[in-house]
PDB file of C-alpha atoms in Angstrom:
ATOM      1  CA  GLY A 886     216.457 119.354  41.249  1.00 77.00           C
ATOM      2  CA  ASP A 887     216.333 116.194  43.289  1.00 84.00           C
ATOM      3  CA  SER A 888     213.888 113.495  42.276  1.00 90.00           C
ATOM      4  CA  VAL A 889     213.003 109.884  42.940  1.00 94.00           C
ATOM      5  CA  THR A 890     211.558 107.462  40.402  1.00 95.00           C
ATOM      6  CA  GLN A 891     210.096 104.152  41.473  1.00 94.00           C
ATOM      7  CA  MET A 892     208.358 101.407  39.591  1.00 88.00           C
ATOM      8  CA  GLU A 893     204.647 101.840  39.216  1.00 83.00           C
ATOM      9  CA  GLY A 894     202.286  99.364  40.716  1.00 85.00           C
ATOM     10  CA  PRO A 895     200.234  97.712  41.619  1.00 93.00           C
ATOM     11  CA  VAL A 896     202.452  94.729  42.193  1.00 96.00           C
ATOM     12  CA  THR A 897     200.661  91.480  42.982  1.00 97.00           C
ATOM     13  CA  LEU A 898     202.613  88.512  44.352  1.00 97.00           C
ATOM     14  CA  SER A 899     201.823  85.185  45.908  1.00 97.00           C
ATOM     15  CA  GLU A 900     202.914  84.563  49.472  1.00 97.00           C
ATOM     16  CA  GLU A 901     206.573  83.480  49.752  1.00 96.00           C
ATOM     17  CA  ALA A 902     207.473  85.040  46.392  1.00 97.00           C
ATOM     18  CA  PHE A 903     210.568  87.218  45.937  1.00 97.00           C
ATOM     19  CA  LEU A 904     209.964  90.957  45.880  1.00 97.00           C
ATOM     20  CA  THR A 905     211.893  93.695  44.120  1.00 97.00           C
ATOM     21  CA  ILE A 906     210.683  97.285  43.914  1.00 97.00           C
ATOM     22  CA  ASN A 907     212.999  99.428  41.823  1.00 97.00           C
ATOM     23  CA  CYS A 908     213.973 102.942  42.863  1.00 97.00           C
ATOM     24  CA  THR A 909     216.373 105.342  41.169  1.00 97.00           C
ATOM     25  CA  TYR A 910     217.223 108.877  42.149  1.00 96.00           C
ATOM     26  CA  THR A 911     218.657 112.137  40.885  1.00 94.00           C
ATOM     27  CA  ALA A 912     220.436 114.376  43.366  1.00 90.00           C
ATOM     28  CA  THR A 913     222.900 117.247  43.305  1.00 84.00           C
ATOM     29  CA  GLY A 914     224.861 116.103  46.333  1.00 83.00           C
ATOM     30  CA  TYR A 915     225.148 113.045  48.534  1.00 84.00           C
ATOM     31  CA  PRO A 916     221.681 112.198  49.752  1.00 90.00           C
ATOM     32  CA  SER A 917     220.456 109.810  52.370  1.00 90.00           C
ATOM     33  CA  LEU A 918     217.999 107.261  50.984  1.00 93.00           C
ATOM     34  CA  PHE A 919     214.898 105.776  52.577  1.00 94.00           C
ATOM     35  CA  TRP A 920     212.060 103.361  52.144  1.00 96.00           C
ATOM     36  CA  TYR A 921     208.806 104.240  53.901  1.00 96.00           C
ATOM     37  CA  VAL A 922     205.778 101.968  54.132  1.00 96.00           C
ATOM     38  CA  GLN A 923     202.103 102.836  54.520  1.00 93.00           C
ATOM     39  CA  TYR A 924     199.930  99.944  55.676  1.00 93.00           C
ATOM     40  CA  PRO A 925     196.198 100.175  55.006  1.00 89.00           C
ATOM     41  CA  GLY A 926     194.593 102.696  57.337  1.00 84.00           C
ATOM     42  CA  GLU A 927     197.878 103.661  58.970  1.00 87.00           C
ATOM     43  CA  GLY A 928     200.403 106.478  58.752  1.00 86.00           C
ATOM     44  CA  LEU A 929     203.740 106.416  56.986  1.00 91.00           C
ATOM     45  CA  GLN A 930     206.467 104.491  58.780  1.00 92.00           C
ATOM     46  CA  LEU A 931     210.181 104.359  58.150  1.00 93.00           C
ATOM     47  CA  LEU A 932     211.081 100.883  56.905  1.00 96.00           C
ATOM     48  CA  LEU A 933     214.828 101.284  56.369  1.00 96.00           C
ATOM     49  CA  LYS A 934     217.473 103.790  55.402  1.00 93.00           C
ATOM     50  CA  ALA A 935     221.044 104.151  54.144  1.00 93.00           C
ATOM     51  CA  THR A 936     223.097 107.287  54.538  1.00 89.00           C
ATOM     52  CA  LYS A 937     226.099 106.672  52.295  1.00 89.00           C
ATOM     53  CA  ALA A 938     227.176 104.715  49.257  1.00 93.00           C
ATOM     54  CA  ASP A 939     227.330 100.927  49.629  1.00 95.00           C
ATOM     55  CA  ASP A 940     225.405 101.008  52.906  1.00 95.00           C
ATOM     56  CA  LYS A 941     222.690  98.371  53.212  1.00 97.00           C
ATOM     57  CA  GLY A 942     219.544  99.173  55.130  1.00 96.00           C
ATOM     58  CA  SER A 943     217.504  96.287  56.465  1.00 97.00           C
ATOM     59  CA  ASN A 944     214.394  95.729  58.549  1.00 97.00           C
ATOM     60  CA  LYS A 945     211.634  93.095  58.823  1.00 95.00           C
ATOM     61  CA  GLY A 946     213.326  90.956  56.159  1.00 97.00           C
ATOM     62  CA  PHE A 947     213.499  93.841  53.683  1.00 98.00           C
ATOM     63  CA  GLU A 948     216.832  95.077  52.337  1.00 98.00           C
ATOM     64  CA  ALA A 949     218.055  97.878  50.101  1.00 98.00           C
ATOM     65  CA  THR A 950     221.607  98.810  49.107  1.00 98.00           C
ATOM     66  CA  TYR A 951     222.687 102.357  48.283  1.00 97.00           C
ATOM     67  CA  ARG A 952     224.301 102.113  44.834  1.00 96.00           C
ATOM     68  CA  LYS A 953     225.919 105.388  43.866  1.00 94.00           C
ATOM     69  CA  GLU A 954     227.204 104.097  40.525  1.00 94.00           C
ATOM     70  CA  THR A 955     223.688 103.260  39.357  1.00 96.00           C
ATOM     71  CA  THR A 956     221.927 105.891  41.534  1.00 96.00           C
ATOM     72  CA  SER A 957     219.616 103.186  42.804  1.00 97.00           C
ATOM     73  CA  PHE A 958     218.126 101.937  46.062  1.00 98.00           C
ATOM     74  CA  HIS A 959     216.033  98.904  45.117  1.00 98.00           C
ATOM     75  CA  LEU A 960     213.915  97.271  47.815  1.00 98.00           C
ATOM     76  CA  GLU A 961     214.043  93.476  48.098  1.00 98.00           C
ATOM     77  CA  LYS A 962     212.543  90.758  50.254  1.00 98.00           C
ATOM     78  CA  GLY A 963     213.173  87.083  49.812  1.00 97.00           C
ATOM     79  CA  SER A 964     209.774  85.779  50.882  1.00 96.00           C
ATOM     80  CA  VAL A 965     206.798  88.124  51.162  1.00 97.00           C
ATOM     81  CA  GLN A 966     203.853  87.611  53.495  1.00 97.00           C
ATOM     82  CA  VAL A 967     200.236  88.714  53.227  1.00 97.00           C
ATOM     83  CA  SER A 968     200.968  91.208  56.004  1.00 96.00           C
ATOM     84  CA  ASP A 969     203.476  92.980  53.728  1.00 97.00           C
ATOM     85  CA  SER A 970     200.605  94.279  51.590  1.00 97.00           C
ATOM     86  CA  ALA A 971     201.039  98.054  51.680  1.00 96.00           C
ATOM     87  CA  VAL A 972     202.220 101.043  49.686  1.00 94.00           C
ATOM     88  CA  TYR A 973     206.000 101.495  49.604  1.00 97.00           C
ATOM     89  CA  PHE A 974     207.648 104.866  49.063  1.00 96.00           C
ATOM     90  CA  CYS A 975     211.253 105.492  48.137  1.00 96.00           C
ATOM     91  CA  ALA A 976     212.630 108.843  49.304  1.00 94.00           C
ATOM     92  CA  LEU A 977     215.792 110.901  49.542  1.00 91.00           C
ATOM     93  CA  SER A 978     216.978 113.730  51.740  1.00 88.00           C
ATOM     94  CA  GLU A 979     219.945 116.042  51.482  1.00 80.00           C
ATOM     95  CA  SER A 980     221.139 119.271  52.967  1.00 69.00           C
ATOM     96  CA  SER A 981     220.692 121.267  49.749  1.00 61.00           C
ATOM     97  CA  SER A 982     216.936 120.721  50.034  1.00 59.00           C
ATOM     98  CA  GLY A 983     216.834 121.542  53.723  1.00 60.00           C
ATOM     99  CA  TYR A 984     216.676 117.873  54.638  1.00 70.00           C
ATOM    100  CA  ALA A 985     213.017 117.562  53.648  1.00 79.00           C
ATOM    101  CA  LEU A 986     212.176 114.132  52.287  1.00 87.00           C
ATOM    102  CA  ASN A 987     211.626 113.964  48.531  1.00 89.00           C
ATOM    103  CA  PHE A 988     209.347 110.998  47.789  1.00 92.00           C
ATOM    104  CA  GLY A 989     208.646 108.812  44.812  1.00 93.00           C
ATOM    105  CA  LYS A 990     205.021 108.251  43.832  1.00 91.00           C
ATOM    106  CA  GLY A 991     204.725 104.993  45.749  1.00 93.00           C
ATOM    107  CA  THR A 992     204.294 101.365  44.726  1.00 95.00           C
ATOM    108  CA  SER A 993     201.285  99.408  45.893  1.00 94.00           C
ATOM    109  CA  LEU A 994     202.009  95.789  46.825  1.00 97.00           C
ATOM    110  CA  LEU A 995     199.325  93.141  47.240  1.00 96.00           C
ATOM    111  CA  VAL A 996     200.360  89.718  48.533  1.00 97.00           C
ATOM    112  CA  THR A 997     197.820  86.945  48.081  1.00 97.00           C
ATOM    113  CA  PRO A 998     197.679  83.703  50.097  1.00 95.00           C
TER     114      PRO A 998
ATOM    115  CA  GLY B 456     200.276 107.818  72.565  1.00 53.00           C
ATOM    116  CA  ALA B 457     203.413 109.876  72.028  1.00 79.00           C
ATOM    117  CA  GLY B 458     203.221 110.056  68.244  1.00 91.00           C
ATOM    118  CA  VAL B 459     202.503 112.957  65.896  1.00 95.00           C
ATOM    119  CA  SER B 460     198.894 113.981  66.355  1.00 95.00           C
ATOM    120  CA  GLN B 461     196.813 115.688  63.686  1.00 96.00           C
ATOM    121  CA  SER B 462     193.327 117.161  63.737  1.00 97.00           C
ATOM    122  CA  PRO B 463     190.801 117.018  62.325  1.00 97.00           C
ATOM    123  CA  SER B 464     191.220 113.543  60.888  1.00 95.00           C
ATOM    124  CA  ASN B 465     188.551 114.328  58.288  1.00 96.00           C
ATOM    125  CA  LYS B 466     187.241 117.650  57.017  1.00 97.00           C
ATOM    126  CA  VAL B 467     184.666 118.367  54.343  1.00 97.00           C
ATOM    127  CA  THR B 468     184.417 122.015  53.354  1.00 97.00           C
ATOM    128  CA  GLU B 469     182.720 124.075  50.717  1.00 97.00           C
ATOM    129  CA  LYS B 470     184.720 125.626  47.917  1.00 97.00           C
ATOM    130  CA  GLY B 471     185.827 129.128  48.871  1.00 97.00           C
ATOM    131  CA  LYS B 472     185.918 128.535  52.633  1.00 98.00           C
ATOM    132  CA  ASP B 473     189.074 128.688  54.735  1.00 98.00           C
ATOM    133  CA  VAL B 474     190.332 125.641  56.642  1.00 98.00           C
ATOM    134  CA  GLU B 475     192.844 125.143  59.424  1.00 98.00           C
ATOM    135  CA  LEU B 476     194.658 121.881  60.039  1.00 98.00           C
ATOM    136  CA  ARG B 477     196.521 121.298  63.279  1.00 97.00           C
ATOM    137  CA  CYS B 478     199.616 119.282  64.083  1.00 97.00           C
ATOM    138  CA  ASP B 479     201.042 118.349  67.487  1.00 96.00           C
ATOM    139  CA  PRO B 480     204.558 117.012  66.956  1.00 95.00           C
ATOM    140  CA  ILE B 481     206.310 114.571  69.233  1.00 94.00           C
ATOM    141  CA  SER B 482     207.457 116.370  72.365  1.00 92.00           C
ATOM    142  CA  GLY B 483     210.997 117.705  72.033  1.00 90.00           C
ATOM    143  CA  HIS B 484     211.136 117.427  68.263  1.00 92.00           C
ATOM    144  CA  THR B 485     212.559 120.624  66.778  1.00 90.00           C
ATOM    145  CA  ALA B 486     211.880 119.837  63.112  1.00 91.00           C
ATOM    146  CA  LEU B 487     208.336 119.817  61.723  1.00 93.00           C
ATOM    147  CA  TYR B 488     207.199 119.127  58.162  1.00 93.00           C
ATOM    148  CA  TRP B 489     203.950 119.367  56.227  1.00 96.00           C
ATOM    149  CA  TYR B 490     203.295 117.189  53.180  1.00 95.00           C
ATOM    150  CA  ARG B 491     200.322 116.728  50.876  1.00 96.00           C
ATOM    151  CA  GLN B 492     199.342 113.329  49.508  1.00 92.00           C
ATOM    152  CA  SER B 493     197.066 113.431  46.489  1.00 88.00           C
ATOM    153  CA  LEU B 494     195.765 110.547  44.409  1.00 79.00           C
ATOM    154  CA  GLY B 495     198.206 109.992  41.603  1.00 70.00           C
ATOM    155  CA  GLN B 496     200.569 112.747  42.825  1.00 73.00           C
ATOM    156  CA  GLY B 497     202.430 110.979  45.567  1.00 81.00           C
ATOM    157  CA  LEU B 498     203.781 112.907  48.532  1.00 90.00           C
ATOM    158  CA  GLU B 499     204.426 116.599  47.959  1.00 91.00           C
ATOM    159  CA  PHE B 500     206.568 118.635  50.361  1.00 91.00           C
ATOM    160  CA  LEU B 501     204.878 121.839  51.507  1.00 95.00           C
ATOM    161  CA  ILE B 502     206.814 123.506  54.340  1.00 94.00           C
ATOM    162  CA  TYR B 503     209.531 122.777  56.909  1.00 91.00           C
ATOM    163  CA  PHE B 504     210.142 124.359  60.325  1.00 92.00           C
ATOM    164  CA  GLN B 505     213.401 123.917  62.224  1.00 89.00           C
ATOM    165  CA  GLY B 506     213.680 125.434  65.677  1.00 85.00           C
ATOM    166  CA  ASN B 507     213.592 129.225  65.572  1.00 83.00           C
ATOM    167  CA  SER B 508     214.900 129.462  62.010  1.00 86.00           C
ATOM    168  CA  ALA B 509     212.823 130.948  59.212  1.00 87.00           C
ATOM    169  CA  PRO B 510     210.679 128.181  57.710  1.00 90.00           C
ATOM    170  CA  ASP B 511     211.382 126.704  54.289  1.00 88.00           C
ATOM    171  CA  LYS B 512     208.189 127.551  52.408  1.00 91.00           C
ATOM    172  CA  SER B 513     209.458 126.501  49.009  1.00 89.00           C
ATOM    173  CA  GLY B 514     206.846 123.765  48.581  1.00 91.00           C
ATOM    174  CA  LEU B 515     203.711 125.817  49.220  1.00 95.00           C
ATOM    175  CA  PRO B 516     201.693 125.635  45.977  1.00 94.00           C
ATOM    176  CA  SER B 517     200.130 129.106  46.154  1.00 95.00           C
ATOM    177  CA  ASP B 518     199.720 132.126  48.414  1.00 96.00           C
ATOM    178  CA  ARG B 519     196.432 130.640  49.628  1.00 97.00           C
ATOM    179  CA  PHE B 520     198.538 128.263  51.716  1.00 97.00           C
ATOM    180  CA  SER B 521     200.290 129.358  54.893  1.00 97.00           C
ATOM    181  CA  ALA B 522     201.575 127.716  58.038  1.00 96.00           C
ATOM    182  CA  GLU B 523     202.817 128.803  61.405  1.00 95.00           C
ATOM    183  CA  ARG B 524     204.401 127.118  64.342  1.00 95.00           C
ATOM    184  CA  THR B 525     203.805 128.640  67.735  1.00 85.00           C
ATOM    185  CA  GLY B 526     206.287 128.263  70.567  1.00 82.00           C
ATOM    186  CA  GLY B 527     208.307 125.787  68.579  1.00 78.00           C
ATOM    187  CA  SER B 528     205.652 123.125  69.062  1.00 90.00           C
ATOM    188  CA  VAL B 529     202.132 123.063  67.604  1.00 95.00           C
ATOM    189  CA  SER B 530     201.727 123.960  63.938  1.00 97.00           C
ATOM    190  CA  THR B 531     198.695 125.102  61.956  1.00 97.00           C
ATOM    191  CA  LEU B 532     198.378 124.822  58.189  1.00 98.00           C
ATOM    192  CA  THR B 533     195.818 127.273  56.782  1.00 98.00           C
ATOM    193  CA  ILE B 534     194.273 127.057  53.340  1.00 98.00           C
ATOM    194  CA  GLN B 535     192.320 130.132  52.302  1.00 98.00           C
ATOM    195  CA  ARG B 536     189.556 130.165  49.695  1.00 98.00           C
ATOM    196  CA  THR B 537     189.749 126.410  49.209  1.00 98.00           C
ATOM    197  CA  GLN B 538     189.516 124.931  45.734  1.00 97.00           C
ATOM    198  CA  GLN B 539     188.538 121.420  44.689  1.00 95.00           C
ATOM    199  CA  GLU B 540     192.140 120.671  43.711  1.00 94.00           C
ATOM    200  CA  ASP B 541     193.103 121.189  47.361  1.00 96.00           C
ATOM    201  CA  SER B 542     191.343 117.922  48.230  1.00 96.00           C
ATOM    202  CA  ALA B 543     194.074 115.626  49.571  1.00 96.00           C
ATOM    203  CA  VAL B 544     195.509 114.107  52.711  1.00 95.00           C
ATOM    204  CA  TYR B 545     197.680 116.594  54.579  1.00 97.00           C
ATOM    205  CA  LEU B 546     200.456 114.862  56.524  1.00 96.00           C
ATOM    206  CA  CYS B 547     202.472 116.339  59.337  1.00 96.00           C
ATOM    207  CA  ALA B 548     205.803 114.886  60.443  1.00 94.00           C
ATOM    208  CA  SER B 549     208.436 115.683  63.024  1.00 92.00           C
ATOM    209  CA  SER B 550     211.984 114.711  63.917  1.00 89.00           C
ATOM    210  CA  LEU B 551     214.332 115.309  66.801  1.00 87.00           C
ATOM    211  CA  GLY B 552     216.588 117.486  64.668  1.00 81.00           C
ATOM    212  CA  PRO B 553     217.242 118.416  61.067  1.00 77.00           C
ATOM    213  CA  GLY B 554     218.483 115.902  58.577  1.00 69.00           C
ATOM    214  CA  ALA B 555     216.516 112.754  57.869  1.00 65.00           C
ATOM    215  CA  GLY B 556     219.775 110.838  57.562  1.00 66.00           C
ATOM    216  CA  GLY B 557     220.562 111.127  61.245  1.00 70.00           C
ATOM    217  CA  ASN B 558     217.064 111.661  62.586  1.00 77.00           C
ATOM    218  CA  THR B 559     214.052 109.466  61.953  1.00 82.00           C
ATOM    219  CA  ILE B 560     211.086 111.445  60.657  1.00 87.00           C
ATOM    220  CA  TYR B 561     207.800 110.346  62.220  1.00 90.00           C
ATOM    221  CA  PHE B 562     204.520 110.932  60.416  1.00 93.00           C
ATOM    222  CA  GLY B 563     201.033 111.533  61.718  1.00 94.00           C
ATOM    223  CA  GLU B 564     198.033 109.744  60.238  1.00 92.00           C
ATOM    224  CA  GLY B 565     196.995 112.789  58.285  1.00 94.00           C
ATOM    225  CA  SER B 566     194.029 115.085  57.846  1.00 97.00           C
ATOM    226  CA  TRP B 567     191.756 114.105  54.965  1.00 96.00           C
ATOM    227  CA  LEU B 568     190.425 117.262  53.310  1.00 97.00           C
ATOM    228  CA  THR B 569     187.571 117.154  50.827  1.00 97.00           C
ATOM    229  CA  VAL B 570     186.500 120.352  49.093  1.00 97.00           C
ATOM    230  CA  VAL B 571     183.008 120.169  47.590  1.00 96.00           C
TER     231      VAL B 571
END
């Protein structure tokens, strides 16, 4: 079945450091890929998405490129801020699973001043 | 606001009791999802409603779990004879239509359930 594997945290970075959170997936078809973010005390929010191979999703300085050849969707940001501290979830969705989101276990990011 | 609303936000119940968790999706959203978020388990899909179609119940962990959606809007997740392993945050989400690729899925803030 479909699955998502993302790097385990917690990840601790200094402000302005470069961020990469790795995500790889297994799917039977052609899924859409997502990054969701959960800030402390808040609900899950969509950060960015890509619906086909080679698409790049971007939002708030974060980027991720849908790589079909490596079945990956790594999240990157060039310069993190303290306000980026949150838990980040990689997810996929495809029609064979009824479009429900299939999430990774989440990666906790802490950015220190 | 106009987001997904869940109640109660917190619930402590005794083992063996039944609980009901409610979800009000965003108005006009035809797709509704329930997820469970447990410590160390990530986000687990439970059930999916789309319009008047039969729900996808493939994620429900046991027959103690059930959900209904009345009038295509409000949904209730019921857990019968609760067990300690049911302790988790139960998240509801909705989207305008099926398919997360073309429709953004919006999440509520969750109902924290503690079974003692």
